[in-house]
Tab-separated table of C-alpha atoms and ligand atoms in Angstrom:
chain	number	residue	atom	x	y	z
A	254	UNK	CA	-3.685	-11.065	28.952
A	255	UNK	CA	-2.255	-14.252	27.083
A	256	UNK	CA	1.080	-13.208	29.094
A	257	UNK	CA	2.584	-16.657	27.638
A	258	UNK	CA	3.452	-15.206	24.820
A	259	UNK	CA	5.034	-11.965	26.108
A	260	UNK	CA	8.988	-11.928	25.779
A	261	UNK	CA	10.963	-12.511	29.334
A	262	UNK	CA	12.781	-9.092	28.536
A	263	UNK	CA	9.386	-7.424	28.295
A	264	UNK	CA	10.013	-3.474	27.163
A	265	UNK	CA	7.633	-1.264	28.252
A	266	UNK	CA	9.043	1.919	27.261
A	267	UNK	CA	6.149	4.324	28.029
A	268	UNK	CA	5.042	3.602	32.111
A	269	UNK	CA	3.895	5.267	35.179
A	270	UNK	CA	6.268	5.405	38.064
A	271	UNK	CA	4.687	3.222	41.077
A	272	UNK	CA	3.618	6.630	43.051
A	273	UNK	CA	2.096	7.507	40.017
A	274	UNK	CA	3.289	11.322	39.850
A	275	UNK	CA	5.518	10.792	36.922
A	276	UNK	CA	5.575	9.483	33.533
A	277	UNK	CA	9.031	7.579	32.492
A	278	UNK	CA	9.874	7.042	29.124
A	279	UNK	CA	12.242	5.762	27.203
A	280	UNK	CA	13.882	8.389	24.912
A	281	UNK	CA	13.753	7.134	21.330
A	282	UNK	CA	15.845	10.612	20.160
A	283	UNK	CA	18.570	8.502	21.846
A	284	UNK	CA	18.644	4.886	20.703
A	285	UNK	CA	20.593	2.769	19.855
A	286	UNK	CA	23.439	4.544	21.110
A	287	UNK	CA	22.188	5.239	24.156
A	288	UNK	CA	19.213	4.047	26.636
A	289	UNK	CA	17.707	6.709	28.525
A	290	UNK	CA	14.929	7.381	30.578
A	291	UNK	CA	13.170	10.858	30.720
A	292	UNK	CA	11.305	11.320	34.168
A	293	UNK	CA	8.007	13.648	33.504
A	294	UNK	CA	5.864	15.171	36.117
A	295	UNK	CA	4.133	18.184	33.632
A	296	UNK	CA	1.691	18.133	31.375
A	297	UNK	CA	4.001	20.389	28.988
A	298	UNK	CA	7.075	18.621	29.415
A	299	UNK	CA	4.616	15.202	28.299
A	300	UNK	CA	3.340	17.280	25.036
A	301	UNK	CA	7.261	18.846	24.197
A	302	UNK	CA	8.410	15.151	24.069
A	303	UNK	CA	5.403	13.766	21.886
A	304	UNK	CA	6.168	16.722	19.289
A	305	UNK	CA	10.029	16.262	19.622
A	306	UNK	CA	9.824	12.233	18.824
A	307	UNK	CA	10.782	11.642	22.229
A	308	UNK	CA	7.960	9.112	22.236
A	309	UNK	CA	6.244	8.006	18.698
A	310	UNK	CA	4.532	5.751	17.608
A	311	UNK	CA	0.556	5.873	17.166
A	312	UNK	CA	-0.370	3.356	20.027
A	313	UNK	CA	2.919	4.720	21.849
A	314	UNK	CA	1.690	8.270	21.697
A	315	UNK	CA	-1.954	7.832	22.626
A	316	UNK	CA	-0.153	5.637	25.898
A	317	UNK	CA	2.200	8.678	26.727
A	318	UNK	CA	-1.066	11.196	26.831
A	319	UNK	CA	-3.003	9.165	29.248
A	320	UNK	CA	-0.498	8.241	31.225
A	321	UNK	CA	1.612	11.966	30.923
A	322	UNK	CA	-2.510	13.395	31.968
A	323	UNK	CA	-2.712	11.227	35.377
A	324	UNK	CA	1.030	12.302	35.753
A	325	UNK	CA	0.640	16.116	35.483
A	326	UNK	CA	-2.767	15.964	37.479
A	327	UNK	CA	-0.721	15.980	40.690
A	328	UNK	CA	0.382	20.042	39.160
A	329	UNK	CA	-3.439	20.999	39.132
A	330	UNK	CA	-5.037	23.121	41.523
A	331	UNK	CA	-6.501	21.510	44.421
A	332	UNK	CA	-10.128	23.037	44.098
A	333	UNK	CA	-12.201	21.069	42.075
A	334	UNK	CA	-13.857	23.602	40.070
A	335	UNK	CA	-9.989	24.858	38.636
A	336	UNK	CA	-8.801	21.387	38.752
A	337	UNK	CA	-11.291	20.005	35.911
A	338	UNK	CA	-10.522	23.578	34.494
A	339	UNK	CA	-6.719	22.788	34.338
A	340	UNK	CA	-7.421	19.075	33.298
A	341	UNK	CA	-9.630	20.261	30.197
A	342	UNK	CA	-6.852	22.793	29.302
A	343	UNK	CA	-4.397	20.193	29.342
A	344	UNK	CA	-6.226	17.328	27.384
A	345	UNK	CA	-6.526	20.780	24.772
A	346	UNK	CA	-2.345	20.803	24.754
A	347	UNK	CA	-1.926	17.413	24.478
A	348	UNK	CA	-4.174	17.031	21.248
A	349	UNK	CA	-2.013	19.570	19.742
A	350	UNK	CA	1.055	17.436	19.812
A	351	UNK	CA	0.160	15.588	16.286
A	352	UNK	CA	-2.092	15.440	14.307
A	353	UNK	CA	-2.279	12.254	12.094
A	354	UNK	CA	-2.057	9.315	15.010
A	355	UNK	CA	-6.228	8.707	16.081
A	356	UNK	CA	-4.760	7.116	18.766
A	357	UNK	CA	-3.748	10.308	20.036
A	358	UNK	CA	-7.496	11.468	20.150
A	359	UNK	CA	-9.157	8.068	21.510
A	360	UNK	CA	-6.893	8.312	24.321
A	361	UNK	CA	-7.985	11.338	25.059
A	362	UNK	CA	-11.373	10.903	24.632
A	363	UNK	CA	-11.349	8.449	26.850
A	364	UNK	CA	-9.330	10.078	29.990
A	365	UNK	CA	-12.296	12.999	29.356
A	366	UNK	CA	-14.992	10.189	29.277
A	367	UNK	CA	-13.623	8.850	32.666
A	368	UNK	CA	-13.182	12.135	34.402
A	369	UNK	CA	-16.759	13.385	33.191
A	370	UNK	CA	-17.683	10.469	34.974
A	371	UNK	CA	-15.776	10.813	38.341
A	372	UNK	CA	-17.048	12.928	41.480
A	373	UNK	CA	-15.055	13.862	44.650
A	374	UNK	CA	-12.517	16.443	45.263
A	375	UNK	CA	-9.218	16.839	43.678
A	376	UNK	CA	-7.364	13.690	45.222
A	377	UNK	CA	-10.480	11.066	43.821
A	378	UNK	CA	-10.274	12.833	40.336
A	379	UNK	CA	-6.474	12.377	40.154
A	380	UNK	CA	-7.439	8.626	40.938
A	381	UNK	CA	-10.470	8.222	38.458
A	382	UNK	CA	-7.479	9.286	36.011
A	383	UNK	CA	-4.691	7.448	36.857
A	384	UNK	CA	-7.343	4.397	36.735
A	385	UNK	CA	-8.380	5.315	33.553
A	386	UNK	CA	-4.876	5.767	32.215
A	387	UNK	CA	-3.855	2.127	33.410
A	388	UNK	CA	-6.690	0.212	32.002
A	389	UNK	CA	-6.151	2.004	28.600
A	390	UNK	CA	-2.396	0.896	28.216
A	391	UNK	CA	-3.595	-2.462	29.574
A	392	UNK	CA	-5.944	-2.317	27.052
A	393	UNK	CA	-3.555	-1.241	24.140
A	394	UNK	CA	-0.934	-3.901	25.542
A	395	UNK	CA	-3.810	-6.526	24.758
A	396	UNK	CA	-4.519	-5.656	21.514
A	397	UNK	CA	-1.069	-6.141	20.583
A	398	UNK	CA	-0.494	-9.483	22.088
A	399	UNK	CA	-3.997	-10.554	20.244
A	400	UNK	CA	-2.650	-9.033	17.390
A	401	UNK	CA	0.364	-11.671	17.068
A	402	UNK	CA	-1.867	-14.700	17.749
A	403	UNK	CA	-3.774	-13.299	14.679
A	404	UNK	CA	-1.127	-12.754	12.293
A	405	UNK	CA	1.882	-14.445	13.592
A	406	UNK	CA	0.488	-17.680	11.365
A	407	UNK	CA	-0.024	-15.655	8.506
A	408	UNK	CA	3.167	-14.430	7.901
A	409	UNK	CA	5.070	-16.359	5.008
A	410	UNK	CA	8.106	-18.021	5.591
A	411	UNK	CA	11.430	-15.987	4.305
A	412	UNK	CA	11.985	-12.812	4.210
A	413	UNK	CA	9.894	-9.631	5.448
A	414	UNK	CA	9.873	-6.013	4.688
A	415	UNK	CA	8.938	-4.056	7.095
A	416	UNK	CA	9.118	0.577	7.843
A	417	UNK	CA	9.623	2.743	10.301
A	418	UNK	CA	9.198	0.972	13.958
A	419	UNK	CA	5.977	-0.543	15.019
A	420	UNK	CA	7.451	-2.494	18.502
A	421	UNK	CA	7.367	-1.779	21.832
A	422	UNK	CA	8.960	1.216	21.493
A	423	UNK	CA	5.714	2.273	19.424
A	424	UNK	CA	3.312	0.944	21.380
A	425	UNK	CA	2.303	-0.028	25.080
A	426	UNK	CA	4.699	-3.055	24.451
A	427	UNK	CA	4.983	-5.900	21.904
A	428	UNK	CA	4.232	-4.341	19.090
A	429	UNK	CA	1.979	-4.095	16.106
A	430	UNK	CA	3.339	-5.361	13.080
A	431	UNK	CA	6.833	-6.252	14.943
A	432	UNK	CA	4.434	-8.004	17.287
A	433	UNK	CA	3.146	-10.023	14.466
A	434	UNK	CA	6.829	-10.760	13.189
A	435	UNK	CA	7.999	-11.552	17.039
A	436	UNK	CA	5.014	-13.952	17.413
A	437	UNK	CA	5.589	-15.413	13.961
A	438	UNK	CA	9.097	-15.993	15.516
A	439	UNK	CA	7.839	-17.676	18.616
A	440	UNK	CA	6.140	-19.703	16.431
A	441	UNK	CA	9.038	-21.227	14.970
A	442	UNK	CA	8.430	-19.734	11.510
A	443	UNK	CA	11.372	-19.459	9.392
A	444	UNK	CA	11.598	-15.674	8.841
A	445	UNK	CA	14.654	-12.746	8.586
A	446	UNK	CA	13.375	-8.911	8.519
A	447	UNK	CA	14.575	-6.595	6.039
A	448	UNK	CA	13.598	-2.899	8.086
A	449	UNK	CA	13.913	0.040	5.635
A	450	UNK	CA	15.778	2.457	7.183
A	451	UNK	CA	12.719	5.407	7.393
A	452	UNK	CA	13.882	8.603	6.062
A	453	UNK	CA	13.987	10.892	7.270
A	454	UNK	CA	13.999	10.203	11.050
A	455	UNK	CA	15.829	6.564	10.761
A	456	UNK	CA	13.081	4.477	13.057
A	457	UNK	CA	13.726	1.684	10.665
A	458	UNK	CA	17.388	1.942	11.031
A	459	UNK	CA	17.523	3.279	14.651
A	460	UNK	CA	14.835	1.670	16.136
A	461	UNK	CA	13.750	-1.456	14.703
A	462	UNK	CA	16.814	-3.035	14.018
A	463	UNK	CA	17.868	-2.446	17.970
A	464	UNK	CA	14.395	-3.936	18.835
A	465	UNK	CA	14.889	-6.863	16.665
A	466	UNK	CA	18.876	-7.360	17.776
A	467	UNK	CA	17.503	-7.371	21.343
A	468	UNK	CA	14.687	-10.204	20.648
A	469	UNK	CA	17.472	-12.595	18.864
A	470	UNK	CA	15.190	-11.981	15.556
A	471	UNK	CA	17.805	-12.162	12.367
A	472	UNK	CA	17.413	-8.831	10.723
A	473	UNK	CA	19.025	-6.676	8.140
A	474	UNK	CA	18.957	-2.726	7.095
A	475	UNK	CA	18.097	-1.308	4.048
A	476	UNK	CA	17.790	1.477	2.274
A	477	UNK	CA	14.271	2.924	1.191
A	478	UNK	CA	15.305	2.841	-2.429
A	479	UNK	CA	16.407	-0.662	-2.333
A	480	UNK	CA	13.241	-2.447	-1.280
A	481	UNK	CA	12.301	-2.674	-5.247
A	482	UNK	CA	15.095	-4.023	-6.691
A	483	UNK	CA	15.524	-6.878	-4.140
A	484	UNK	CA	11.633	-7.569	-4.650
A	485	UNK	CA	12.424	-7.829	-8.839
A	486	UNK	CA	14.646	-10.555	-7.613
A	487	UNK	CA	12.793	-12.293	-5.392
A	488	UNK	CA	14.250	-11.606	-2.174
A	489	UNK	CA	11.704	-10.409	-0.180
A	490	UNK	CA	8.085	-12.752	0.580
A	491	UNK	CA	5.870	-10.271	2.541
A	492	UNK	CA	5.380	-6.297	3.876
A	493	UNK	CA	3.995	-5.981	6.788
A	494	UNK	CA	3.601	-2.054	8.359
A	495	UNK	CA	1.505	-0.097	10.799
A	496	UNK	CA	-0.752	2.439	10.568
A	497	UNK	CA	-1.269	6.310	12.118
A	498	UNK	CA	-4.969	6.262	11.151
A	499	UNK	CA	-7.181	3.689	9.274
A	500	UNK	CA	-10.143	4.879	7.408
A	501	UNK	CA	-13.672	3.380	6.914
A	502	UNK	CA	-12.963	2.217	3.757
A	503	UNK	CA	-9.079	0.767	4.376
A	504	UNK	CA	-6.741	3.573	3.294
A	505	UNK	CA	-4.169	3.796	5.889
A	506	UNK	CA	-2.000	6.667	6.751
A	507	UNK	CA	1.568	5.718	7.824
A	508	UNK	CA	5.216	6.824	8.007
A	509	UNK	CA	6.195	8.451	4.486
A	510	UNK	CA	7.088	5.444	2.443
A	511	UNK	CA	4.642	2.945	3.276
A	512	UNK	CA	2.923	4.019	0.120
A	513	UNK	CA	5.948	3.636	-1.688
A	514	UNK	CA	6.350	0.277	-0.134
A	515	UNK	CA	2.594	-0.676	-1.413
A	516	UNK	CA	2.914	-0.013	-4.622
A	517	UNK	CA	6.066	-2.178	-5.288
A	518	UNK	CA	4.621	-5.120	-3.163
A	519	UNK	CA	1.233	-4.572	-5.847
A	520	UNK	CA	3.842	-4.852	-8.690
A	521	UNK	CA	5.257	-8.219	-7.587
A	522	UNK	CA	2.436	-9.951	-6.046
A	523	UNK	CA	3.880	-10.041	-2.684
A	524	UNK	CA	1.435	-9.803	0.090
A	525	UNK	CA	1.015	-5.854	2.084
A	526	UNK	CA	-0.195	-6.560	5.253
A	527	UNK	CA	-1.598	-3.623	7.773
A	528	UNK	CA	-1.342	-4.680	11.668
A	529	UNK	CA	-2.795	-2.055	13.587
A	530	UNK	CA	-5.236	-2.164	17.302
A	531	UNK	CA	-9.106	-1.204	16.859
A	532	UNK	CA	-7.948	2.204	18.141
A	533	UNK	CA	-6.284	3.143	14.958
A	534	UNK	CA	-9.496	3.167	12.971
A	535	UNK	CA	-11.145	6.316	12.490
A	536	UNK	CA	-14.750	5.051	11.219
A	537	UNK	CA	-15.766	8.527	11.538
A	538	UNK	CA	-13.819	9.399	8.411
A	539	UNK	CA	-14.547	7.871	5.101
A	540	UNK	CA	-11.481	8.595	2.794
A	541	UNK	CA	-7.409	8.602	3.395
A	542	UNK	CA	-7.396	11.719	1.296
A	543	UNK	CA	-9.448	13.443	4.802
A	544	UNK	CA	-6.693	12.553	7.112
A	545	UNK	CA	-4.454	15.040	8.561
A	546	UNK	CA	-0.708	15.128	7.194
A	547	UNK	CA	1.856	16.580	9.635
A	548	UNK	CA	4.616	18.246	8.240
A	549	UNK	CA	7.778	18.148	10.654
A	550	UNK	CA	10.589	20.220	10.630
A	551	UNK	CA	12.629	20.543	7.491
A	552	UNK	CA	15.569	20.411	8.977
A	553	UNK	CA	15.206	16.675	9.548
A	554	UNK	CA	15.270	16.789	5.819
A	555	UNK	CA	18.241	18.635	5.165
A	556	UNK	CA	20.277	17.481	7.799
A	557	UNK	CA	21.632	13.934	8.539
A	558	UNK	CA	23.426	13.254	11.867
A	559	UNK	CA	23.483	16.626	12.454
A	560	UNK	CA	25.521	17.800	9.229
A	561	UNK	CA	23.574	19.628	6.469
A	562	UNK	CA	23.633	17.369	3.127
A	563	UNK	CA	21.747	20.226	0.990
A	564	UNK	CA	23.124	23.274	-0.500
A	565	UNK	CA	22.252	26.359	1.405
A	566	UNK	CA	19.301	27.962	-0.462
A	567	UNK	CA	17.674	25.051	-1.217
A	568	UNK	CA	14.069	23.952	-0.254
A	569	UNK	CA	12.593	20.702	1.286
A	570	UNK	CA	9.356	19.093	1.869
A	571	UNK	CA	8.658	16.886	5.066
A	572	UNK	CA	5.194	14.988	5.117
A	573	UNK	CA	5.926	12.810	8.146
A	574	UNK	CA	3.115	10.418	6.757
A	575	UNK	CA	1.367	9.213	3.790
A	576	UNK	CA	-1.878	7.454	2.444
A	577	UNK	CA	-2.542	3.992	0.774
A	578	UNK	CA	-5.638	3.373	-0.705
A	579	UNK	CA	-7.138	0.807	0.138
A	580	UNK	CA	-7.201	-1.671	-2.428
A	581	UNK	CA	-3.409	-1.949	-2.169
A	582	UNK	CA	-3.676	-3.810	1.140
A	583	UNK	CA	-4.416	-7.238	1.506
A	584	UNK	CA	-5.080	-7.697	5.185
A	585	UNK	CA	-5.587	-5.541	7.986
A	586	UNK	CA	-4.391	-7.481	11.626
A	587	UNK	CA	-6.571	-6.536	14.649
A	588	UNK	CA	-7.016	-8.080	17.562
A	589	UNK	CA	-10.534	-8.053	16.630
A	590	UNK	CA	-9.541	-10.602	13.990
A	591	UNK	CA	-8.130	-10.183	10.255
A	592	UNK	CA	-10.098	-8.183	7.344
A	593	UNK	CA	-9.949	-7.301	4.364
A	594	UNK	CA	-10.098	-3.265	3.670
A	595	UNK	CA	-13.795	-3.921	2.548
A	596	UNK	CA	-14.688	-5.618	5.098
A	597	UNK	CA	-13.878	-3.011	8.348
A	598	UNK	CA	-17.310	-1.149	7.933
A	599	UNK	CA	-19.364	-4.572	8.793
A	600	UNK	CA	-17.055	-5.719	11.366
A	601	UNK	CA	-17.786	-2.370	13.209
A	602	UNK	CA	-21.130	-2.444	12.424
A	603	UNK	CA	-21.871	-6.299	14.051
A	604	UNK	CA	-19.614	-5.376	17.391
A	605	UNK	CA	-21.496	-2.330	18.160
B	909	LIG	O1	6.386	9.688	13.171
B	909	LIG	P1	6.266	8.398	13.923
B	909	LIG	O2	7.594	7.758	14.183
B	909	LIG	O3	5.423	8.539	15.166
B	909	LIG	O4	5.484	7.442	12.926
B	909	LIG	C1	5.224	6.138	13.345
B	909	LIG	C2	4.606	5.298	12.319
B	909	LIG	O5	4.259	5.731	11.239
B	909	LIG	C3	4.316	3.890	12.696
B	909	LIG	O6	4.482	3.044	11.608
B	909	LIG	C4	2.864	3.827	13.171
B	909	LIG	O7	2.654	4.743	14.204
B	909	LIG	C5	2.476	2.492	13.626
B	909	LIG	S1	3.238	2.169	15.177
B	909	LIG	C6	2.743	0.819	15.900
């Protein structure tokens, strides 16, 4: 860990209390107006608050199943034979939660990688997991640390666009693509961030701008219908997103909009960067148009601070993500290094 580069006021909104019996998290439903912390000791409880946005975020979410596993392993028979029982059935609820992050899935894959792997009775499995659980936030943590020494220098200087919330809140800490603006930052770059607010669940608004406010970084709300019109007039230098799922070939699924966002950066030449960890790539999958789209609750649609803005009667649609091919990206950030869409298969291919 390059811990240098980490911020003094450190959030790390998705942890493991010392004891290690419950998960604490940092309710996002609440912020800005209010900071708190949800305690977590079952396995349902850990699934209710991925599906209710409690905790989002692709890296975020794949943190809060690993950890929310080791948590609710201490509720699990103590026999070992019902134990892995109860432990399969619950890595089975967990990967019901949502359906478009891959980080969601790699988590879990590897929690059932390290208990297939574990032997001893009930009290050593509940260790092999809450091992396994640590090293893969550590792990996540890393990748968004390396992520910023990556594309901190790339940013241009001015002003960036940037949707929904990819910082700590999203993650195991730092960030993604906030982790690439807050090292770009550190770096003494001369940058201000425009967040679109994210319809329909306000991240941008909500989230990123209190992330940003906290970290002293100069940033501004907009509107998601604005983003064109201030790019026609030059006022914005660079995009830079996250991503729910990254394909073999580049197209990235993230929060409804980024497409949007794509097109207009592709329309006035302004750079579209991706910043995303190694976890978000799903080589197993060739084409965006494959990826799972949730579709969340309408109400979030209709409804805005809790008061209904539509007319009784009438419909909505809610895709909570969406695709862009690839060849409207310029750069994806890892903290295996920077690529180009085109070039993801290769990399994967030479550090196998
Ligand atoms: O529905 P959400 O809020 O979980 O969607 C989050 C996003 O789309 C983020 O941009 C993405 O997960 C990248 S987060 C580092």
């Amino acid at each position: 860990m390059t811990d240098t580069i980490l911020d003094p006021a450190f959030l790390q909104p998705v942890r493991l209390s010392p004891d290690g019996r419950v998960l604490q998290l940092l309710d996002q439903r609440a912020l800005p107006a209010r900071e708190i912390w949800l305690e977590l000791r079952e396995v349902e409880a850990v699934a209710q608050a991925i599906e209710s946005l409690a905790v989002r975020g692709a890296p975020a979410i794949g943190c809060a199943a690993a950890l929310g596993l080791a948590a609710g392993s201490w509720g699990f028979p103590e026999a070992t034979g019902p134990w892995r029982e109860a432990a399969a059935q619950a890595i089975e609820r967990l990967a019901r939660t949502r359906p478009t992050a891959v980080n969601l899935f790699h988590a879990l894959a590897h929690m059932r990688a390290a208990l297939a792997l574990a032997v001893g009775d009930a009290a050593a499995l509940r260790a092999a997991l809450r091992q396994a659980a640590l090293v893969y936030v550590a792990g996540e943590l890393q990748a968004c640390v390396r992520m910023g020494e990556f594309g901190g220098p790339l940013l241009p200087e001015g002003t960036i666009l940037t949707h929904c919330n990819t910082g700590a809140l999203a993650t195991a800490g730092w960030g993604t693509a906030l982790g690439v603006i807050r090292r770009a930052h550190q770096l003494g770059r001369d940058i201000r961030v425009l967040a679109d607010e994210t319809r329909p669940v306000l991240q941008g608004a909500r989230l990123t701008a209190w992330e940003l406010q906290r970290d002293g970084i100069p940033v501004e709300v907009i509107a998601d219908n604005m983003a064109g019109a201030l790019m026609s007039r030059g006022q914005i230098q660079a995009a830079i997103v996250g991503a729910d799922r990254i394909t073999r070939r580049g197209d990235v699924a993230n929060k409804i909009g980024t497409y949007t966002v794509a097109v207009l950066c592709r329309h006035h030449n302004i750079p579209f960067f991706v910043a995303a960890p190694w976890s978000t790539i799903d080589l197993e999958m060739e084409s965006g148009a494959e990826i799972p789209i949730e579709a969340r609750d309408l109400d979030e649609v209709h409804l805005h601070g809790g008061v209904r803005m539509t007319p009784a009667g009438v419909g909505a649609r809610n895709p909570a993500f969406d695709v862009t091919p690839a060849e409207l990206v310029t750069a994806i950030i890892t903290e295996r290094g920077v690529f180009r869409p085109d070039e993801l298969a290769a990399a994967a291919a030479a550090a196998k």
